[in-house]
Coordinates of C-alpha atoms in Angstrom, one line a residue:
Chain A
X1 CA -34.6 16.1 2.7
X2 CA -34.3 12.6 1.1
X3 CA -37.2 11.6 3.3
X4 CA -39.2 14.4 2.1
X5 CA -39.1 13.7 -1.5
X6 CA -39.9 10.2 -0.7
X7 CA -43.3 11.4 0.0
X8 CA -43.7 13.0 -3.3
X9 CA -42.2 10.1 -5.2
X10 CA -44.2 7.1 -3.7
X11 CA -47.4 9.5 -3.9
X12 CA -46.7 10.0 -7.7
X13 CA -46.1 6.2 -8.3
X14 CA -48.9 5.2 -6.8
X15 CA -51.3 7.9 -8.3
X16 CA -49.8 7.0 -11.8
X17 CA -50.7 3.4 -11.4
X18 CA -53.9 4.2 -10.2
X19 CA -54.6 6.8 -13.0
X20 CA -53.4 4.3 -15.6
X21 CA -55.8 1.4 -14.2
X22 CA -58.9 4.0 -14.3
X23 CA -58.0 5.4 -17.9
X24 CA -57.7 1.7 -19.1
X25 CA -60.8 0.9 -17.3
X26 CA -62.8 3.6 -18.9
X27 CA -62.4 1.6 -22.3
X28 CA -61.3 -1.8 -21.8
X29 CA -61.7 -4.4 -18.9
X30 CA -60.1 -7.9 -18.6
X31 CA -63.8 -9.4 -18.5
X32 CA -67.3 -7.6 -18.8
X33 CA -67.7 -6.1 -15.5
X34 CA -71.4 -6.9 -15.4
X35 CA -71.3 -10.3 -17.1
X36 CA -72.5 -13.0 -14.7
X37 CA -71.6 -16.5 -14.6
X38 CA -73.4 -18.9 -12.4
X39 CA -70.6 -21.4 -12.7
X40 CA -67.8 -19.1 -11.2
X41 CA -69.2 -17.4 -8.2
X42 CA -66.9 -17.0 -5.3
X43 CA -63.8 -17.7 -6.9
X44 CA -60.8 -16.8 -4.7
X45 CA -58.0 -14.5 -6.6
X46 CA -56.2 -16.1 -9.1
X47 CA -54.3 -15.5 -12.0
X48 CA -57.5 -15.7 -14.5
X49 CA -59.2 -13.4 -11.8
X50 CA -56.9 -11.2 -10.2
X51 CA -59.4 -10.1 -7.4
X52 CA -61.7 -13.2 -7.7
X53 CA -65.2 -13.2 -8.6
X54 CA -68.3 -12.1 -6.6
X55 CA -71.7 -13.7 -5.6
X56 CA -72.8 -13.3 -9.3
X57 CA -69.6 -14.6 -10.8
X58 CA -68.4 -11.3 -11.8
X59 CA -64.7 -10.5 -12.2
X60 CA -64.0 -8.2 -9.3
X61 CA -61.0 -7.0 -10.9
X62 CA -62.9 -5.6 -14.1
X63 CA -65.5 -4.3 -11.8
X64 CA -62.9 -2.4 -9.6
X65 CA -61.1 -0.7 -12.7
X66 CA -64.6 0.3 -13.8
X67 CA -65.3 1.6 -10.2
X68 CA -62.0 3.2 -10.2
X69 CA -62.7 4.9 -13.4
X70 CA -66.1 6.3 -12.0
X71 CA -64.7 7.3 -8.8
X72 CA -61.8 9.5 -10.9
X73 CA -64.5 10.9 -13.0
X74 CA -66.5 12.1 -10.0
X75 CA -63.7 13.2 -7.9
X76 CA -62.2 15.2 -10.8
X77 CA -65.6 16.6 -11.8
X78 CA -66.1 17.6 -8.2
X79 CA -62.8 19.3 -7.7
X80 CA -63.2 21.0 -11.4
X81 CA -66.6 22.6 -10.1
X82 CA -65.5 23.3 -6.5
X83 CA -62.1 24.9 -7.5
X84 CA -63.3 26.8 -10.5
X85 CA -66.3 28.5 -8.9
X86 CA -63.9 28.9 -5.7
X87 CA -61.1 30.2 -7.3
X88 CA -63.2 32.9 -9.2
X89 CA -65.0 33.9 -5.9
X90 CA -61.7 34.0 -4.0
X91 CA -60.0 35.8 -6.5
X92 CA -62.5 38.5 -6.8
X93 CA -63.2 38.9 -3.2
X94 CA -59.6 38.6 -1.9
X95 CA -58.6 41.2 -4.7
X96 CA -61.1 43.9 -4.4
X97 CA -62.0 43.5 -0.7
X98 CA -64.6 45.9 0.6
X99 CA -68.2 45.2 1.7
X100 CA -68.9 42.5 -0.8
X101 CA -66.0 40.7 0.6
X102 CA -66.8 40.8 4.4
X103 CA -70.6 39.8 3.8
X104 CA -69.4 37.0 1.2
X105 CA -66.8 35.7 3.6
X106 CA -69.6 35.6 6.5
X107 CA -71.8 33.7 4.5
X108 CA -68.7 31.4 3.8
X109 CA -68.2 30.8 7.5
X110 CA -71.6 29.8 7.9
X111 CA -71.7 27.3 5.1
X112 CA -68.4 25.8 6.5
X113 CA -70.3 25.2 9.4
X114 CA -71.9 22.4 7.5
X115 CA -69.4 19.7 7.3
X116 CA -68.9 18.9 3.4
X117 CA -70.3 15.5 3.7
X118 CA -73.7 16.9 5.2
X119 CA -73.7 19.6 3.0
X120 CA -73.4 17.0 -0.1
X121 CA -76.1 14.9 1.4
X122 CA -78.4 18.0 1.7
X123 CA -77.8 18.9 -1.7
X124 CA -78.3 14.9 -3.0
X125 CA -81.6 15.0 -1.1
X126 CA -82.9 18.0 -3.0
X127 CA -81.6 16.6 -6.1
X128 CA -81.7 13.0 -6.9
X129 CA -78.9 10.3 -7.0
X130 CA -76.6 9.3 -9.8
X131 CA -73.2 10.5 -11.1
X132 CA -73.8 13.9 -12.2
X133 CA -75.8 14.9 -9.2
X134 CA -72.9 13.8 -7.1
X135 CA -70.5 15.7 -8.8
X136 CA -72.8 18.9 -8.5
X137 CA -73.3 18.2 -4.9
X138 CA -69.9 17.8 -3.9
X139 CA -68.5 20.6 -5.9
X140 CA -70.9 23.1 -4.4
X141 CA -70.0 21.6 -0.9
X142 CA -66.4 22.1 -1.8
X143 CA -66.6 25.7 -3.0
X144 CA -66.3 27.4 0.4
X145 CA -62.9 25.7 1.2
X146 CA -61.4 26.8 -1.9
X147 CA -62.8 30.3 -2.0
X148 CA -61.2 30.8 1.5
X149 CA -57.9 29.6 0.5
X150 CA -57.9 31.6 -2.6
X151 CA -59.1 34.6 -1.0
X152 CA -56.4 34.8 1.5
X153 CA -53.7 34.4 -1.0
X154 CA -55.1 37.2 -3.1
X155 CA -55.2 39.5 -0.3
X156 CA -51.8 38.9 0.5
X157 CA -50.6 39.5 -2.8
X158 CA -52.8 42.3 -3.8
X159 CA -50.4 45.4 -2.6
X160 CA -47.3 43.4 -3.5
X161 CA -44.7 45.3 -5.4
X162 CA -45.3 43.3 -8.6
X163 CA -49.0 43.9 -8.7
X164 CA -48.3 47.8 -8.1
X165 CA -46.0 47.6 -10.8
X166 CA -48.4 45.6 -13.2
X167 CA -51.0 48.2 -12.2
X168 CA -48.9 51.4 -13.4
X169 CA -48.2 49.8 -16.6
X170 CA -51.8 49.9 -17.3
X171 CA -52.9 46.2 -16.8
X172 CA -56.5 45.8 -16.3
X173 CA -58.0 44.0 -13.2
X174 CA -58.9 40.7 -14.9
X175 CA -55.3 40.6 -16.3
X176 CA -53.6 41.3 -13.0
X177 CA -55.7 38.8 -11.3
X178 CA -55.4 35.8 -13.6
X179 CA -52.0 36.1 -15.2
X180 CA -50.0 38.1 -12.7
X181 CA -51.4 36.9 -9.3
X182 CA -53.1 33.4 -9.9
X183 CA -49.7 31.8 -11.3
X184 CA -48.1 32.9 -8.2
X185 CA -50.5 31.3 -5.7
X186 CA -49.9 27.8 -7.6
X187 CA -47.6 26.7 -4.5
X188 CA -50.8 27.0 -2.2
X189 CA -53.5 26.0 -4.7
X190 CA -51.9 22.9 -6.4
X191 CA -51.6 21.1 -3.2
X192 CA -55.2 22.4 -2.2
X193 CA -56.1 20.8 -5.7
X194 CA -54.5 17.3 -5.0
X195 CA -56.1 17.2 -1.3
X196 CA -59.3 18.4 -2.7
X197 CA -59.3 15.2 -5.0
X198 CA -58.4 13.1 -2.1
X199 CA -61.3 14.5 -0.3
X200 CA -63.7 13.9 -3.0
X201 CA -62.5 10.4 -3.3
X202 CA -63.5 10.0 0.3
X203 CA -66.7 11.8 -0.1
X204 CA -67.7 10.1 -3.1
X205 CA -67.1 6.7 -1.9
X206 CA -69.1 7.6 1.3
X207 CA -72.0 8.7 -0.4
X208 CA -71.8 5.4 -3.0
X209 CA -71.3 3.3 0.0
X210 CA -74.7 4.6 1.3
X211 CA -76.3 3.9 -1.6
X212 CA -77.2 7.6 -2.5
X213 CA -74.2 8.4 -4.8
X214 CA -73.3 6.6 -7.9
X215 CA -75.9 4.1 -9.0
X216 CA -76.0 1.2 -11.5
X217 CA -75.4 0.8 -14.4
X218 CA -72.5 2.7 -13.1
X219 CA -70.2 1.1 -10.6
X220 CA -67.9 3.0 -8.1
X221 CA -65.6 1.7 -5.6
X222 CA -67.9 2.9 -2.5
X223 CA -71.0 1.0 -4.0
X224 CA -69.1 -2.2 -4.5
X225 CA -68.2 -2.2 -0.9
X226 CA -71.5 -1.9 0.1
X227 CA -72.4 -4.8 -1.9
X228 CA -69.4 -6.7 -0.9
X229 CA -70.0 -6.2 2.9
X230 CA -72.9 -8.8 2.7
X231 CA -70.6 -11.4 1.3
X232 CA -67.9 -10.7 3.9
X233 CA -67.9 -14.4 5.1
X234 CA -67.8 -16.3 2.0
X235 CA -65.8 -13.8 -0.2
X236 CA -63.5 -11.9 2.0
X237 CA -61.2 -10.8 -1.0
X238 CA -64.3 -8.9 -2.5
X239 CA -64.2 -6.6 0.5
X240 CA -60.6 -6.5 1.0
X241 CA -59.7 -6.0 -2.7
X242 CA -62.3 -3.2 -3.3
X243 CA -61.4 -1.3 0.0
X244 CA -57.6 -1.8 -0.8
X245 CA -58.4 0.2 -4.1
X246 CA -59.7 3.2 -2.4
X247 CA -57.2 3.0 0.3
X248 CA -54.4 3.1 -2.3
X249 CA -56.1 5.9 -4.4
X250 CA -56.4 7.8 -1.5
X251 CA -53.0 7.0 -0.2
X252 CA -51.5 8.2 -3.4
X253 CA -53.2 11.2 -3.5
X254 CA -52.6 11.9 0.1
X255 CA -48.8 11.4 -0.4
X256 CA -48.5 13.3 -3.4
X257 CA -50.4 16.4 -1.8
X258 CA -48.1 15.9 1.1
X259 CA -45.0 16.0 -0.9
X260 CA -46.1 18.9 -2.6
X261 CA -46.8 20.8 0.6
X262 CA -43.4 19.9 1.8
X263 CA -41.6 20.9 -1.4
X264 CA -42.8 24.4 -0.9
X265 CA -41.2 24.6 2.3
Chain B
X1 CA -64.7 38.6 28.9
X2 CA -64.9 40.9 26.0
X3 CA -63.5 38.4 23.8
X4 CA -65.8 35.9 24.9
X5 CA -68.9 38.1 24.2
X6 CA -67.7 38.9 21.0
X7 CA -67.1 35.3 19.9
X8 CA -70.6 34.6 21.5
X9 CA -72.1 37.3 19.3
X10 CA -70.4 35.9 16.2
X11 CA -71.5 32.6 17.3
X12 CA -75.1 33.5 17.4
X13 CA -74.8 35.2 13.8
X14 CA -73.2 32.7 12.4
X15 CA -76.4 30.0 13.7
X16 CA -78.7 32.8 12.2
X17 CA -77.0 32.7 8.9
X18 CA -77.0 29.0 8.8
X19 CA -80.5 28.3 10.0
X20 CA -81.8 30.9 7.3
X21 CA -79.6 29.3 4.6
X22 CA -80.8 25.7 5.8
X23 CA -84.4 27.1 5.9
X24 CA -84.0 28.6 2.4
X25 CA -82.8 25.5 0.8
X26 CA -85.5 23.2 1.8
X27 CA -88.2 26.1 0.7
X28 CA -86.7 25.8 -2.9
X29 CA -87.2 22.0 -3.3
X30 CA -89.1 21.5 -6.3
X31 CA -92.6 19.9 -5.2
X32 CA -95.3 20.8 -2.9
X33 CA -95.6 19.3 0.6
X34 CA -99.2 19.0 0.4
X35 CA -98.7 16.6 -2.3
X36 CA -96.5 14.5 -0.1
X37 CA -99.1 14.4 2.8
X38 CA -102.5 14.1 0.7
X39 CA -101.1 12.0 -1.9
X40 CA -101.8 12.9 -5.4
X41 CA -105.7 12.1 -5.3
X42 CA -106.6 14.9 -2.9
X43 CA -108.8 17.9 -4.5
X44 CA -107.4 21.5 -4.8
X45 CA -109.8 22.6 -1.9
X46 CA -108.1 20.3 0.3
X47 CA -104.7 21.3 -0.6
X48 CA -105.7 24.9 -0.1
X49 CA -107.3 24.2 3.3
X50 CA -104.0 22.2 4.5
X51 CA -101.8 25.2 3.1
X52 CA -103.7 27.4 5.1
X53 CA -103.4 25.1 8.2
X54 CA -99.5 24.7 7.8
X55 CA -99.2 28.6 7.3
X56 CA -97.6 28.2 3.5
X57 CA -99.7 31.0 2.5
X58 CA -97.6 33.7 4.5
X59 CA -94.5 35.6 3.1
X60 CA -91.3 33.7 3.4
X61 CA -89.7 35.6 6.0
X62 CA -92.5 35.5 8.4
X63 CA -92.6 31.8 8.0
X64 CA -88.7 31.8 8.4
X65 CA -89.2 33.8 11.8
X66 CA -92.1 31.6 13.1
X67 CA -90.1 28.5 12.5
X68 CA -87.1 29.8 14.1
X69 CA -88.9 30.9 17.1
X70 CA -90.4 27.3 17.5
X71 CA -87.2 25.5 16.7
X72 CA -85.4 27.3 19.5
X73 CA -88.4 26.6 22.0
X74 CA -88.0 22.8 21.0
X75 CA -90.6 22.4 18.5
X76 CA -88.7 21.1 15.6
X77 CA -91.9 20.6 13.4
X78 CA -93.6 17.5 12.2
X79 CA -92.4 14.5 10.0
X80 CA -94.4 14.0 6.9
X81 CA -94.0 10.4 6.8
X82 CA -94.7 9.4 10.2
X83 CA -96.9 12.5 11.1
X84 CA -95.3 12.8 14.5
X85 CA -93.1 15.7 16.0
X86 CA -89.5 15.8 14.8
X87 CA -88.6 16.2 18.4
X88 CA -90.0 12.7 19.5
X89 CA -88.4 11.0 16.8
X90 CA -85.0 12.4 17.7
X91 CA -85.3 11.7 21.6
X92 CA -84.1 8.3 21.2
X93 CA -81.8 8.7 18.6
X94 CA -79.7 11.7 19.7
X95 CA -78.3 10.0 22.9
X96 CA -76.8 7.3 20.9
X97 CA -75.1 9.4 18.5
X98 CA -73.8 11.7 21.2
X99 CA -72.6 8.5 23.1
X100 CA -70.7 7.4 20.0
X101 CA -69.3 10.8 19.4
X102 CA -68.2 11.2 22.9
X103 CA -66.6 7.7 22.9
X104 CA -64.8 8.4 19.5
X105 CA -63.5 11.9 20.8
X106 CA -62.3 10.2 23.9
X107 CA -60.3 7.8 22.1
X108 CA -58.9 10.3 19.8
X109 CA -57.7 12.7 22.6
X110 CA -56.4 9.9 25.0
X111 CA -54.3 8.1 22.4
X112 CA -53.2 11.0 20.1
X113 CA -51.9 13.6 22.5
X114 CA -49.5 11.5 24.4
X115 CA -48.7 9.9 21.1
X116 CA -48.0 13.2 19.5
X117 CA -45.6 14.2 22.3
X118 CA -43.8 10.9 22.2
X119 CA -43.4 10.9 18.5
X120 CA -42.0 14.5 18.4
X121 CA -39.4 13.7 20.9
X122 CA -38.2 10.9 19.1
X123 CA -35.9 11.1 16.0
X124 CA -34.8 8.1 13.9
X125 CA -36.5 5.1 12.8
X126 CA -39.3 5.1 15.4
X127 CA -40.3 8.5 14.2
X128 CA -40.2 7.2 10.5
X129 CA -42.0 4.0 11.3
X130 CA -44.7 6.0 13.1
X131 CA -45.0 8.4 10.4
X132 CA -45.4 6.0 7.7
X133 CA -48.2 4.1 9.8
X134 CA -49.7 7.6 10.3
X135 CA -49.8 8.1 6.6
X136 CA -51.3 4.6 5.9
X137 CA -53.9 5.0 8.5
X138 CA -55.2 8.4 7.2
X139 CA -55.6 6.8 3.9
X140 CA -58.3 4.1 5.0
X141 CA -61.8 5.6 5.4
X142 CA -63.7 5.0 8.4
X143 CA -66.3 3.0 6.7
X144 CA -63.9 0.5 5.7
X145 CA -62.1 0.5 9.1
X146 CA -65.7 -0.4 10.2
X147 CA -66.1 -3.2 7.8
X148 CA -62.9 -4.7 8.8
X149 CA -63.6 -4.3 12.3
X150 CA -67.1 -6.1 11.9
X151 CA -65.3 -8.9 10.3
X152 CA -62.7 -9.4 12.7
X153 CA -64.3 -9.0 15.7
X154 CA -68.0 -9.4 14.9
X155 CA -67.9 -12.4 12.7
X156 CA -64.5 -14.2 13.5
X157 CA -63.9 -13.2 17.3
X158 CA -67.6 -12.8 17.9
X159 CA -67.1 -10.0 20.6
X160 CA -70.2 -8.5 19.4
X161 CA -73.0 -9.4 17.1
X162 CA -73.0 -7.0 14.1
X163 CA -76.5 -5.6 13.5
X164 CA -77.8 -6.4 17.1
X165 CA -77.2 -3.1 18.8
X166 CA -78.2 -3.1 22.4
X167 CA -79.4 0.3 23.8
X168 CA -77.7 1.8 26.7
X169 CA -80.8 1.3 29.2
X170 CA -80.9 -2.4 28.5
X171 CA -77.3 -3.4 29.3
X172 CA -74.9 -0.3 29.4
X173 CA -71.8 -2.8 29.2
X174 CA -73.0 -4.4 26.1
X175 CA -74.0 -1.1 24.5
X176 CA -70.5 0.3 25.1
X177 CA -68.6 -3.0 23.8
X178 CA -70.9 -2.5 20.6
X179 CA -70.2 1.1 20.3
X180 CA -66.5 1.0 21.1
X181 CA -65.9 -0.5 17.5
X182 CA -67.4 2.1 15.6
X183 CA -65.7 4.8 17.8
X184 CA -62.5 3.2 16.9
X185 CA -63.3 3.2 13.4
X186 CA -64.0 7.0 13.4
X187 CA -61.0 7.7 15.9
X188 CA -58.3 5.7 13.9
X189 CA -57.9 8.0 10.9
X190 CA -58.4 10.9 13.1
X191 CA -55.8 9.9 15.7
X192 CA -53.2 9.8 12.8
X193 CA -54.2 13.5 11.8
X194 CA -53.8 14.6 15.3
X195 CA -50.6 13.1 16.1
X196 CA -49.0 14.4 12.9
X197 CA -50.4 17.9 13.6
X198 CA -49.1 18.0 17.2
X199 CA -45.8 16.5 16.3
X200 CA -45.0 19.2 13.6
X201 CA -46.5 21.7 15.9
X202 CA -44.2 20.7 18.8
X203 CA -41.1 20.3 16.4
X204 CA -41.7 24.0 15.1
X205 CA -41.9 25.6 18.5
X206 CA -38.8 23.7 19.8
X207 CA -36.9 25.6 17.2
X208 CA -38.1 29.2 18.3
X209 CA -36.0 31.6 20.5
X210 CA -38.0 31.3 23.6
X211 CA -36.8 27.6 24.0
X212 CA -33.5 28.4 23.5
X213 CA -33.7 30.9 26.2
X214 CA -35.4 28.6 28.5
X215 CA -32.7 26.1 27.9
X216 CA -29.9 28.6 28.8
X217 CA -31.6 29.6 31.9
X218 CA -31.0 26.0 33.1
X219 CA -34.5 24.5 32.7
X220 CA -34.6 20.8 31.8
X221 CA -36.2 19.4 28.5
X222 CA -39.5 18.1 29.9
X223 CA -40.1 21.2 32.0
X224 CA -39.8 23.2 28.8
X225 CA -41.9 20.8 26.8
X226 CA -44.7 20.6 29.1
X227 CA -44.9 24.2 30.7
X228 CA -44.1 26.3 27.6
X229 CA -43.8 24.3 24.1
X230 CA -47.0 22.1 24.6
X231 CA -49.3 25.2 25.5
X232 CA -48.4 26.6 22.2
X233 CA -48.5 23.5 20.0
X234 CA -52.0 22.7 21.3
X235 CA -53.5 25.6 20.1
X236 CA -53.9 24.5 16.6
X237 CA -54.6 20.9 17.8
X238 CA -57.7 22.3 20.0
X239 CA -59.2 23.5 17.0
X240 CA -58.5 20.5 15.0
X241 CA -60.2 18.4 18.0
X242 CA -63.1 20.6 17.8
X243 CA -63.5 19.8 14.0
X244 CA -63.2 16.3 14.7
X245 CA -66.2 16.5 17.4
X246 CA -68.1 18.3 14.5
X247 CA -66.9 15.7 12.0
X248 CA -67.8 12.9 14.1
X249 CA -71.4 13.8 14.3
X250 CA -71.6 14.3 10.5
X251 CA -69.7 11.1 9.9
X252 CA -71.9 9.1 12.1
X253 CA -74.3 9.0 9.2
X254 CA -72.0 6.8 7.3
X255 CA -70.5 4.9 10.4
X256 CA -73.9 4.1 11.9
X257 CA -74.9 2.6 8.7
X258 CA -71.9 0.2 8.6
X259 CA -72.7 -0.9 12.4
X260 CA -76.5 -0.6 12.0
X261 CA -76.5 1.7 15.1
X262 CA -79.9 3.5 15.2
X263 CA -78.9 6.9 15.9
X264 CA -79.1 10.3 14.3
X265 CA -77.2 9.8 11.3
X266 CA -79.3 6.7 10.3
X267 CA -82.6 8.7 10.9
X268 CA -81.2 11.4 8.7
X269 CA -80.3 9.0 6.2
X270 CA -83.6 7.0 6.0
X271 CA -85.3 10.6 6.1
X272 CA -83.3 11.6 2.9
X273 CA -84.3 8.5 1.2
X274 CA -87.9 8.9 2.2
X275 CA -87.7 12.5 1.3
X276 CA -89.0 13.5 4.8
X277 CA -87.8 17.2 4.6
X278 CA -88.9 18.4 8.1
X279 CA -86.9 15.7 9.6
X280 CA -83.7 16.2 7.5
X281 CA -84.0 20.0 8.0
X282 CA -84.1 19.6 11.6
X283 CA -81.3 17.2 11.8
X284 CA -79.3 19.5 9.6
X285 CA -79.9 22.4 11.3
X286 CA -79.0 20.7 14.7
X287 CA -75.8 19.3 13.3
X288 CA -74.7 22.8 12.2
X289 CA -75.6 24.5 15.3
X290 CA -73.6 21.7 17.1
X291 CA -70.7 22.5 14.9
X292 CA -70.9 26.3 15.6
X293 CA -71.0 25.6 19.4
X294 CA -68.1 23.2 19.2
X295 CA -66.1 25.9 17.5
X296 CA -67.1 28.5 19.9
X297 CA -66.0 26.4 22.9
X298 CA -62.6 25.6 21.2
X299 CA -62.1 29.5 20.7
X300 CA -62.6 29.8 24.5
X301 CA -60.1 27.0 25.1
X302 CA -57.7 28.5 22.9
X303 CA -57.9 31.9 24.6
X304 CA -57.0 30.3 27.9
X305 CA -54.1 28.4 26.5
X306 CA -52.8 31.7 24.6
X307 CA -53.9 34.8 25.9
X308 CA -52.7 36.6 23.0
X309 CA -55.5 35.5 20.8
X310 CA -57.5 38.0 22.8
X311 CA -56.0 40.8 21.2
X312 CA -56.6 39.8 17.7

């Protein structure tokens, strides 16, 4: 029992630290993240520059904070879009069932045949690069997985006694779906949301690493990683600190999701 | 047999829907393909002629049917940018990606299944250390592992030269040495996930009634583990490994970029950047078919492992 809560608390701690860094990064960073200084290139980490400086003399810590904030915004946006639409679709199909349900789920299965990173790549290629298109592409790519999870939960709850009771009391379908059933699915949906953010972070940094995700003037951790790779020999701290941030972010969210899932059991 | 046929029908239906969705997606792209081929200087007559030639004037469903028939016959269309058949462009790239995927899959399976069984059998600190290590490994994105491997083994130890890919026909040994590192980068997080899954599967099965019965009848621990428990615990693992094969191919887009491997993923990426839609479309549909096919095979294997699945 003690070990299980360990996941949750370590996860919460790491996630909180990263979230605070990101929130602060939205408004304030120790240095201007894009200010170049030719006198201070390739400085190793020190108290003045926690993560050192890069090839242009930019402060890596400031850039990482900015990048963290962008990654967060994109990931949260992605999950908001994917889960929002996914929950709506899942709730309607799971609750009402019938032919529409079967057809939609077949299409859902087909769409799931595209791994989500691939789906996002296609949508990105049809749109254009940039922050908002990444959110749109990843969000759409995430819809099927949420729709499926929520649908099976709603189908399970549909004929439970409390739902029948609510129906007998004259509650409408909308009320039953969203104020009776939805809160009861939180044990499944909340971990799915956390894991979704986790996957979104990974997907966003992959896309940005490839150079087709977030692009300048926005900074994102994945984009920084692709930059830093070129200076691996002369500034290894640049790569390690940037990658380390991604790892910590994913680790924190992963542990949090894991902890929540185990709490349920 | 009936099960297999039903699954096969399901697979073909899914492939049909997948190909239709992909075709639809690439038809509603804003922009006229004739612009891309002829440039903006072309006259309206020239455009009209090209449209006629490419069959763009026909109804959508007819074009889709036509495209699908050609696709199944191996004619994947022509690239806009290089005006050569997509099939020819893919011919050299596909084996590289498949080899990488195979290698990554082999590493994942060979390492994770024994490790999963091992870690399920231990309690105490060994188990705890492995669980923590697993959680850590899962959090490292494959491309970051790739970057670290390039640094350690490429730049420092110089076991391979990053960016200097050697093709298999040139020197099989050097090619495999080069591919092992990206394969490890892909495999590591996957191994952690598979081990975790197999471990919790085995632990869940060990608590069931039939295990107690087997014990009470005098079977020893390892016989029960290998003959009964593992068979049940492997079902979700096989499904997961199938997803892994599928994901490896899709994820190769990123990892091939890290290691500069001229495979299908890199072609997909450069085609996306060039807006070379016929190539993108062909690769996407091929990858989706691959995913569906692998899932079908996993279903067949699972049904061998657990005949009860046939009845569902």
